[in-house]
């Protein structure tokens, strides 16, 4: 066999190599994978470095803590995918928790209290969305304003004092667990998984989800086919507010206290979790899985720094450095695109 | 008829720059209105206002009686748009883009909680693209990876999955090749037949005149003319475009425009032809390559068959030589010895013999036996020159030629190279056989009186054997291949042996008469130690 025999396999091999290369490239480009590997690495390091990390209580604590954190991050993720941001998320968490707790103390039934809590978050989201989509204001400024307003309302409502003595039924939402045979699944984790599924289905299986991604990068493409992009953005911010409210109520139920200063400073952690998980600050990118991984990474980092007994400023420094690094990565990725 | 589109007093400025000034016109269903204007005349801004992407600074747009303010109003009123630069969702694939805003599938609740049915959309997308004579390798390709023409085709396909009442076509032809431009014009006519209205904005007068019923001309943001195509000519349009009333000055401009478009069209056509030609060339090329590949396969098969054949030939020759060798040994060691001992016995009998007569007879018999021994010796020699094993090629040739010369009466001059050393057995034997065949040829055909045999190194690694005679020479039209058919195998045998040794053979007539056979044989360097070892072995 002369040329035919030698040429063909060579051509085949390059084709295969190209395919493989493509495959690896696509895998490595998936930020989720990198974050996942980082998580494994960090867990292994903490497991070796401390005796307390791989204990059931600690892992359970991390999981519960991550739940409401991640629920809020889903909302922020959606806002980021439409090309915006939601700085008011932590304040809305506190507001919703407080609204729910106060109305419960007033003696209103639990479902009504929860609905009112959700409503407060939805209204905050509506305010954000309306200002961004109707008046084309920069989301950063708008949500910063909403953050101040929400925080102000929580302080005003309570005069700065936390609301305690919440009814058992409400606390159960955050402290209870679903027991199936030998497995006991904490309810916050269950809420998170439920919402993760719903949000993921919405983002990837419905037309709305598709529009949310397209608005983030090619808004005009939607405009010329008659999709009201303003409404898509409005919906995104409303979802963000509602999810933050839900997360806030779970947090309140778990802690058993609604404090007006609860979750203060979390907004940056939550945004960082979404961005670490692959949501691009330029819009059009991000997944629920990524956000959960990002939230886990943030929480494990905080938890690990505490377990290692490092002073608080180290926590701030590490988290800050991580945020900077992730934003740099995001910029780099953007430039390549 | 109620107009489908009504523009009333439209104005638009960006900052202090007016782009559109008090433009008003109507379009009725089933009408194609051309929009002419040089770049910067406000055509694109007008189409953006009509689709609601831009809001007019002044004036109103009504589509089927409803005012258009936002893009989704325009869409709801049935306006589709094909823009100069297609606006696509870059990170999504072809099907998603074609159905963007018109997704097919089942709905959980409302329009936005619809779950798209990919298979249905893919199928429909393929149909629509086939309608445009377009095929993509995969409908899953992201539109960001497409060429600008393909992107424009996706944008055009978008208007086909959805029945529009008014299609705004804004100069899409710049992204399209000639064939697709014609396709688009045909599409505009088909929309018109179906009762839809079209606002077709273009810089190409030929295109405008090909499909439009009316042409609205914009100049510096103003609508300066609204001409019916069946009444007005291109001069009128150009006059309105450039704002000149003087026909004399216009003609050159029209010519220039016309010849420009002609030239461009020709160039497009040529380009198209070239693509076709390249495609057919590529097809031809691949056919040729296949043929060549097949040929190469066959040639290599022939090569290997040939090699196998040569191998078989070599084995045959070796075995024959082996056989001859053992036969010669047998004759020499057995028959000749027996004959000689018979001779001795007879000699003893002769001495003891009483009668004279008997003694004479015995002497005769003994003479016969000696002659017989000589004969058998000669046969042995030609079967297998025994000297070649012990004394080498040179000695064997000397003894053989002397013998041959006395037998045939032809004078033989043997000339050996001084540097002639022992060679591998196969080569020595082959050369010996070649000389043998050559001489027997001379005896049979040449009728020569002198033969000269020369053995010398033509280079350190090549031995040249030349057999020259002064006989008749080769017959006219001598052909080596024809010899076999006529039953002459002598020269053929030489050529086969030479081929097996990877040497070269020349047979030709000499200028002075007679033939010459020249054989060149390459030989390996014989290892000195091995050579001496074989000598010692032989001596034992």
mmCIF file with all atom_site columns, N, CA and C in Angstrom, chain B residues 368-415:
data_model
loop_
_atom_site.group_PDB
_atom_site.id
_atom_site.type_symbol
_atom_site.label_atom_id
_atom_site.label_alt_id
_atom_site.label_comp_id
_atom_site.label_asym_id
_atom_site.label_entity_id
_atom_site.label_seq_id
_atom_site.pdbx_PDB_ins_code
_atom_site.Cartn_x
_atom_site.Cartn_y
_atom_site.Cartn_z
_atom_site.occupancy
_atom_site.B_iso_or_equiv
_atom_site.pdbx_formal_charge
_atom_site.auth_seq_id
_atom_site.auth_comp_id
_atom_site.auth_asym_id
_atom_site.auth_atom_id
_atom_site.pdbx_PDB_model_num
ATOM 1   N N  . UNK B 1 368 ? 40.197 -47.022 -23.755 1.00 0.00 ? 368 UNK B N  1
ATOM 2   C CA . UNK B 1 368 ? 38.794 -46.571 -23.780 1.00 0.00 ? 368 UNK B CA 1
ATOM 3   C C  . UNK B 1 368 ? 38.379 -46.064 -22.406 1.00 0.00 ? 368 UNK B C  1
ATOM 4   N N  . UNK B 1 369 ? 38.793 -46.842 -21.380 1.00 0.00 ? 369 UNK B N  1
ATOM 5   C CA . UNK B 1 369 ? 38.429 -46.428 -20.017 1.00 0.00 ? 369 UNK B CA 1
ATOM 6   C C  . UNK B 1 369 ? 39.028 -45.073 -19.706 1.00 0.00 ? 369 UNK B C  1
ATOM 7   N N  . UNK B 1 370 ? 40.286 -44.840 -20.090 1.00 0.00 ? 370 UNK B N  1
ATOM 8   C CA . UNK B 1 370 ? 40.907 -43.533 -19.818 1.00 0.00 ? 370 UNK B CA 1
ATOM 9   C C  . UNK B 1 370 ? 40.139 -42.419 -20.523 1.00 0.00 ? 370 UNK B C  1
ATOM 10  N N  . UNK B 1 371 ? 39.743 -42.732 -21.816 1.00 0.00 ? 371 UNK B N  1
ATOM 11  C CA . UNK B 1 371 ? 38.970 -41.720 -22.553 1.00 0.00 ? 371 UNK B CA 1
ATOM 12  C C  . UNK B 1 371 ? 37.660 -41.446 -21.824 1.00 0.00 ? 371 UNK B C  1
ATOM 13  N N  . UNK B 1 372 ? 37.061 -42.540 -21.332 1.00 0.00 ? 372 UNK B N  1
ATOM 14  C CA . UNK B 1 372 ? 35.794 -42.400 -20.608 1.00 0.00 ? 372 UNK B CA 1
ATOM 15  C C  . UNK B 1 372 ? 35.963 -41.525 -19.363 1.00 0.00 ? 372 UNK B C  1
ATOM 16  N N  . UNK B 1 373 ? 37.098 -41.812 -18.647 1.00 0.00 ? 373 UNK B N  1
ATOM 17  C CA . UNK B 1 373 ? 37.363 -41.006 -17.445 1.00 0.00 ? 373 UNK B CA 1
ATOM 18  C C  . UNK B 1 373 ? 37.498 -39.541 -17.813 1.00 0.00 ? 373 UNK B C  1
ATOM 19  N N  . UNK B 1 374 ? 38.221 -39.307 -18.948 1.00 0.00 ? 374 UNK B N  1
ATOM 20  C CA . UNK B 1 374 ? 38.370 -37.905 -19.383 1.00 0.00 ? 374 UNK B CA 1
ATOM 21  C C  . UNK B 1 374 ? 37.019 -37.272 -19.639 1.00 0.00 ? 374 UNK B C  1
ATOM 22  N N  . UNK B 1 375 ? 36.154 -38.059 -20.345 1.00 0.00 ? 375 UNK B N  1
ATOM 23  C CA . UNK B 1 375 ? 34.817 -37.543 -20.664 1.00 0.00 ? 375 UNK B CA 1
ATOM 24  C C  . UNK B 1 375 ? 34.049 -37.198 -19.396 1.00 0.00 ? 375 UNK B C  1
ATOM 25  N N  . UNK B 1 376 ? 34.054 -38.173 -18.483 1.00 0.00 ? 376 UNK B N  1
ATOM 26  C CA . UNK B 1 376 ? 33.298 -37.947 -17.227 1.00 0.00 ? 376 UNK B CA 1
ATOM 27  C C  . UNK B 1 376 ? 33.850 -36.743 -16.483 1.00 0.00 ? 376 UNK B C  1
ATOM 28  N N  . UNK B 1 377 ? 35.202 -36.613 -16.518 1.00 0.00 ? 377 UNK B N  1
ATOM 29  C CA . UNK B 1 377 ? 35.833 -35.448 -15.863 1.00 0.00 ? 377 UNK B CA 1
ATOM 30  C C  . UNK B 1 377 ? 35.309 -34.160 -16.463 1.00 0.00 ? 377 UNK B C  1
ATOM 31  N N  . UNK B 1 378 ? 35.224 -34.152 -17.797 1.00 0.00 ? 378 UNK B N  1
ATOM 32  C CA . UNK B 1 378 ? 34.766 -32.939 -18.476 1.00 0.00 ? 378 UNK B CA 1
ATOM 33  C C  . UNK B 1 378 ? 33.306 -32.642 -18.091 1.00 0.00 ? 378 UNK B C  1
ATOM 34  N N  . UNK B 1 379 ? 32.525 -33.729 -18.087 1.00 0.00 ? 379 UNK B N  1
ATOM 35  C CA . UNK B 1 379 ? 31.120 -33.535 -17.719 1.00 0.00 ? 379 UNK B CA 1
ATOM 36  C C  . UNK B 1 379 ? 31.016 -32.964 -16.313 1.00 0.00 ? 379 UNK B C  1
ATOM 37  N N  . UNK B 1 380 ? 31.864 -33.562 -15.440 1.00 0.00 ? 380 UNK B N  1
ATOM 38  C CA . UNK B 1 380 ? 31.889 -33.036 -14.070 1.00 0.00 ? 380 UNK B CA 1
ATOM 39  C C  . UNK B 1 380 ? 32.203 -31.558 -14.074 1.00 0.00 ? 380 UNK B C  1
ATOM 40  N N  . UNK B 1 381 ? 33.234 -31.247 -14.885 1.00 0.00 ? 381 UNK B N  1
ATOM 41  C CA . UNK B 1 381 ? 33.670 -29.840 -14.919 1.00 0.00 ? 381 UNK B CA 1
ATOM 42  C C  . UNK B 1 381 ? 32.570 -28.918 -15.341 1.00 0.00 ? 381 UNK B C  1
ATOM 43  N N  . UNK B 1 382 ? 31.793 -29.345 -16.357 1.00 0.00 ? 382 UNK B N  1
ATOM 44  C CA . UNK B 1 382 ? 30.763 -28.401 -16.780 1.00 0.00 ? 382 UNK B CA 1
ATOM 45  C C  . UNK B 1 382 ? 29.547 -28.447 -15.862 1.00 0.00 ? 382 UNK B C  1
ATOM 46  N N  . UNK B 1 383 ? 29.352 -29.605 -15.236 1.00 0.00 ? 383 UNK B N  1
ATOM 47  C CA . UNK B 1 383 ? 28.272 -29.648 -14.235 1.00 0.00 ? 383 UNK B CA 1
ATOM 48  C C  . UNK B 1 383 ? 28.594 -28.724 -13.070 1.00 0.00 ? 383 UNK B C  1
ATOM 49  N N  . UNK B 1 384 ? 29.796 -28.879 -12.604 1.00 0.00 ? 384 UNK B N  1
ATOM 50  C CA . UNK B 1 384 ? 30.198 -28.077 -11.459 1.00 0.00 ? 384 UNK B CA 1
ATOM 51  C C  . UNK B 1 384 ? 31.697 -28.001 -11.492 1.00 0.00 ? 384 UNK B C  1
ATOM 52  N N  . UNK B 1 385 ? 32.252 -26.843 -11.873 1.00 0.00 ? 385 UNK B N  1
ATOM 53  C CA . UNK B 1 385 ? 33.702 -26.740 -11.898 1.00 0.00 ? 385 UNK B CA 1
ATOM 54  C C  . UNK B 1 385 ? 34.241 -26.921 -10.495 1.00 0.00 ? 385 UNK B C  1
ATOM 55  N N  . UNK B 1 386 ? 34.848 -28.036 -10.253 1.00 0.00 ? 386 UNK B N  1
ATOM 56  C CA . UNK B 1 386 ? 35.295 -28.338 -8.884  1.00 0.00 ? 386 UNK B CA 1
ATOM 57  C C  . UNK B 1 386 ? 36.358 -27.353 -8.447  1.00 0.00 ? 386 UNK B C  1
ATOM 58  N N  . UNK B 1 387 ? 37.085 -26.858 -9.416  1.00 0.00 ? 387 UNK B N  1
ATOM 59  C CA . UNK B 1 387 ? 38.148 -25.917 -9.089  1.00 0.00 ? 387 UNK B CA 1
ATOM 60  C C  . UNK B 1 387 ? 37.586 -24.640 -8.468  1.00 0.00 ? 387 UNK B C  1
ATOM 61  N N  . UNK B 1 388 ? 36.313 -24.279 -8.845  1.00 0.00 ? 388 UNK B N  1
ATOM 62  C CA . UNK B 1 388 ? 35.776 -23.007 -8.377  1.00 0.00 ? 388 UNK B CA 1
ATOM 63  C C  . UNK B 1 388 ? 35.676 -22.987 -6.868  1.00 0.00 ? 388 UNK B C  1
ATOM 64  N N  . UNK B 1 389 ? 35.378 -24.152 -6.260  1.00 0.00 ? 389 UNK B N  1
ATOM 65  C CA . UNK B 1 389 ? 35.260 -24.182 -4.810  1.00 0.00 ? 389 UNK B CA 1
ATOM 66  C C  . UNK B 1 389 ? 36.619 -24.033 -4.142  1.00 0.00 ? 389 UNK B C  1
ATOM 67  N N  . UNK B 1 390 ? 37.612 -24.700 -4.707  1.00 0.00 ? 390 UNK B N  1
ATOM 68  C CA . UNK B 1 390 ? 38.912 -24.698 -4.035  1.00 0.00 ? 390 UNK B CA 1
ATOM 69  C C  . UNK B 1 390 ? 39.801 -23.547 -4.479  1.00 0.00 ? 390 UNK B C  1
ATOM 70  N N  . UNK B 1 391 ? 39.831 -23.271 -5.757  1.00 0.00 ? 391 UNK B N  1
ATOM 71  C CA . UNK B 1 391 ? 40.807 -22.298 -6.264  1.00 0.00 ? 391 UNK B CA 1
ATOM 72  C C  . UNK B 1 391 ? 40.190 -20.992 -6.709  1.00 0.00 ? 391 UNK B C  1
ATOM 73  N N  . UNK B 1 392 ? 38.860 -20.932 -6.821  1.00 0.00 ? 392 UNK B N  1
ATOM 74  C CA . UNK B 1 392 ? 38.228 -19.663 -7.145  1.00 0.00 ? 392 UNK B CA 1
ATOM 75  C C  . UNK B 1 392 ? 37.888 -19.520 -8.601  1.00 0.00 ? 392 UNK B C  1
ATOM 76  N N  . UNK B 1 393 ? 37.226 -18.413 -8.863  1.00 0.00 ? 393 UNK B N  1
ATOM 77  C CA . UNK B 1 393 ? 36.673 -18.146 -10.181 1.00 0.00 ? 393 UNK B CA 1
ATOM 78  C C  . UNK B 1 393 ? 37.733 -18.111 -11.269 1.00 0.00 ? 393 UNK B C  1
ATOM 79  N N  . UNK B 1 394 ? 38.842 -17.418 -10.951 1.00 0.00 ? 394 UNK B N  1
ATOM 80  C CA . UNK B 1 394 ? 39.873 -17.251 -11.976 1.00 0.00 ? 394 UNK B CA 1
ATOM 81  C C  . UNK B 1 394 ? 40.397 -18.599 -12.476 1.00 0.00 ? 394 UNK B C  1
ATOM 82  N N  . UNK B 1 395 ? 40.752 -19.455 -11.528 1.00 0.00 ? 395 UNK B N  1
ATOM 83  C CA . UNK B 1 395 ? 41.303 -20.762 -11.891 1.00 0.00 ? 395 UNK B CA 1
ATOM 84  C C  . UNK B 1 395 ? 40.275 -21.575 -12.664 1.00 0.00 ? 395 UNK B C  1
ATOM 85  N N  . UNK B 1 396 ? 39.019 -21.514 -12.186 1.00 0.00 ? 396 UNK B N  1
ATOM 86  C CA . UNK B 1 396 ? 37.970 -22.288 -12.839 1.00 0.00 ? 396 UNK B CA 1
ATOM 87  C C  . UNK B 1 396 ? 37.787 -21.839 -14.272 1.00 0.00 ? 396 UNK B C  1
ATOM 88  N N  . UNK B 1 397 ? 37.813 -20.506 -14.466 1.00 0.00 ? 397 UNK B N  1
ATOM 89  C CA . UNK B 1 397 ? 37.629 -19.990 -15.828 1.00 0.00 ? 397 UNK B CA 1
ATOM 90  C C  . UNK B 1 397 ? 38.791 -20.403 -16.716 1.00 0.00 ? 397 UNK B C  1
ATOM 91  N N  . UNK B 1 398 ? 40.012 -20.298 -16.147 1.00 0.00 ? 398 UNK B N  1
ATOM 92  C CA . UNK B 1 398 ? 41.192 -20.679 -16.949 1.00 0.00 ? 398 UNK B CA 1
ATOM 93  C C  . UNK B 1 398 ? 41.078 -22.121 -17.406 1.00 0.00 ? 398 UNK B C  1
ATOM 94  N N  . UNK B 1 399 ? 40.729 -22.977 -16.454 1.00 0.00 ? 399 UNK B N  1
ATOM 95  C CA . UNK B 1 399 ? 40.698 -24.397 -16.812 1.00 0.00 ? 399 UNK B CA 1
ATOM 96  C C  . UNK B 1 399 ? 39.560 -24.663 -17.808 1.00 0.00 ? 399 UNK B C  1
ATOM 97  N N  . UNK B 1 400 ? 38.406 -23.990 -17.545 1.00 0.00 ? 400 UNK B N  1
ATOM 98  C CA . UNK B 1 400 ? 37.260 -24.237 -18.410 1.00 0.00 ? 400 UNK B CA 1
ATOM 99  C C  . UNK B 1 400 ? 37.510 -23.749 -19.829 1.00 0.00 ? 400 UNK B C  1
ATOM 100 N N  . UNK B 1 401 ? 38.081 -22.521 -19.979 1.00 0.00 ? 401 UNK B N  1
ATOM 101 C CA . UNK B 1 401 ? 38.268 -21.973 -21.318 1.00 0.00 ? 401 UNK B CA 1
ATOM 102 C C  . UNK B 1 401 ? 39.310 -22.776 -22.099 1.00 0.00 ? 401 UNK B C  1
ATOM 103 N N  . UNK B 1 402 ? 40.375 -23.211 -21.376 1.00 0.00 ? 402 UNK B N  1
ATOM 104 C CA . UNK B 1 402 ? 41.392 -24.024 -22.059 1.00 0.00 ? 402 UNK B CA 1
ATOM 105 C C  . UNK B 1 402 ? 40.742 -25.276 -22.611 1.00 0.00 ? 402 UNK B C  1
ATOM 106 N N  . UNK B 1 403 ? 40.002 -25.905 -21.789 1.00 0.00 ? 403 UNK B N  1
ATOM 107 C CA . UNK B 1 403 ? 39.292 -27.116 -22.139 1.00 0.00 ? 403 UNK B CA 1
ATOM 108 C C  . UNK B 1 403 ? 38.377 -26.892 -23.339 1.00 0.00 ? 403 UNK B C  1
ATOM 109 N N  . UNK B 1 404 ? 37.577 -25.763 -23.209 1.00 0.00 ? 404 UNK B N  1
ATOM 110 C CA . UNK B 1 404 ? 36.596 -25.442 -24.259 1.00 0.00 ? 404 UNK B CA 1
ATOM 111 C C  . UNK B 1 404 ? 37.290 -25.173 -25.579 1.00 0.00 ? 404 UNK B C  1
ATOM 112 N N  . UNK B 1 405 ? 38.429 -24.465 -25.494 1.00 0.00 ? 405 UNK B N  1
ATOM 113 C CA . UNK B 1 405 ? 39.160 -24.107 -26.697 1.00 0.00 ? 405 UNK B CA 1
ATOM 114 C C  . UNK B 1 405 ? 39.657 -25.359 -27.410 1.00 0.00 ? 405 UNK B C  1
ATOM 115 N N  . UNK B 1 406 ? 40.217 -26.290 -26.637 1.00 0.00 ? 406 UNK B N  1
ATOM 116 C CA . UNK B 1 406 ? 40.709 -27.512 -27.287 1.00 0.00 ? 406 UNK B CA 1
ATOM 117 C C  . UNK B 1 406 ? 39.544 -28.285 -27.869 1.00 0.00 ? 406 UNK B C  1
ATOM 118 N N  . UNK B 1 407 ? 38.416 -28.272 -27.189 1.00 0.00 ? 407 UNK B N  1
ATOM 119 C CA . UNK B 1 407 ? 37.287 -29.044 -27.676 1.00 0.00 ? 407 UNK B CA 1
ATOM 120 C C  . UNK B 1 407 ? 36.716 -28.457 -28.969 1.00 0.00 ? 407 UNK B C  1
ATOM 121 N N  . UNK B 1 408 ? 36.607 -27.113 -29.031 1.00 0.00 ? 408 UNK B N  1
ATOM 122 C CA . UNK B 1 408 ? 35.903 -26.501 -30.161 1.00 0.00 ? 408 UNK B CA 1
ATOM 123 C C  . UNK B 1 408 ? 36.855 -25.991 -31.230 1.00 0.00 ? 408 UNK B C  1
ATOM 124 N N  . UNK B 1 409 ? 38.133 -25.816 -30.889 1.00 0.00 ? 409 UNK B N  1
ATOM 125 C CA . UNK B 1 409 ? 39.068 -25.281 -31.862 1.00 0.00 ? 409 UNK B CA 1
ATOM 126 C C  . UNK B 1 409 ? 38.966 -23.786 -32.036 1.00 0.00 ? 409 UNK B C  1
ATOM 127 N N  . UNK B 1 410 ? 38.235 -23.125 -31.166 1.00 0.00 ? 410 UNK B N  1
ATOM 128 C CA . UNK B 1 410 ? 38.150 -21.659 -31.221 1.00 0.00 ? 410 UNK B CA 1
ATOM 129 C C  . UNK B 1 410 ? 39.133 -21.084 -30.219 1.00 0.00 ? 410 UNK B C  1
ATOM 130 N N  . UNK B 1 411 ? 39.930 -20.138 -30.678 1.00 0.00 ? 411 UNK B N  1
ATOM 131 C CA . UNK B 1 411 ? 40.933 -19.567 -29.786 1.00 0.00 ? 411 UNK B CA 1
ATOM 132 C C  . UNK B 1 411 ? 40.263 -18.688 -28.737 1.00 0.00 ? 411 UNK B C  1
ATOM 133 N N  . UNK B 1 412 ? 40.679 -18.878 -27.480 1.00 0.00 ? 412 UNK B N  1
ATOM 134 C CA . UNK B 1 412 ? 40.094 -18.074 -26.402 1.00 0.00 ? 412 UNK B CA 1
ATOM 135 C C  . UNK B 1 412 ? 41.186 -17.276 -25.716 1.00 0.00 ? 412 UNK B C  1
ATOM 136 N N  . UNK B 1 413 ? 40.969 -15.959 -25.610 1.00 0.00 ? 413 UNK B N  1
ATOM 137 C CA . UNK B 1 413 ? 41.913 -15.131 -24.846 1.00 0.00 ? 413 UNK B CA 1
ATOM 138 C C  . UNK B 1 413 ? 41.220 -14.718 -23.557 1.00 0.00 ? 413 UNK B C  1
ATOM 139 N N  . UNK B 1 414 ? 41.769 -15.157 -22.454 1.00 0.00 ? 414 UNK B N  1
ATOM 140 C CA . UNK B 1 414 ? 41.166 -14.839 -21.155 1.00 0.00 ? 414 UNK B CA 1
ATOM 141 C C  . UNK B 1 414 ? 42.010 -13.794 -20.443 1.00 0.00 ? 414 UNK B C  1
ATOM 142 N N  . UNK B 1 415 ? 41.374 -12.753 -20.026 1.00 0.00 ? 415 UNK B N  1
ATOM 143 C CA . UNK B 1 415 ? 42.093 -11.642 -19.387 1.00 0.00 ? 415 UNK B CA 1
ATOM 144 C C  . UNK B 1 415 ? 41.461 -11.400 -18.027 1.00 0.00 ? 415 UNK B C  1
#
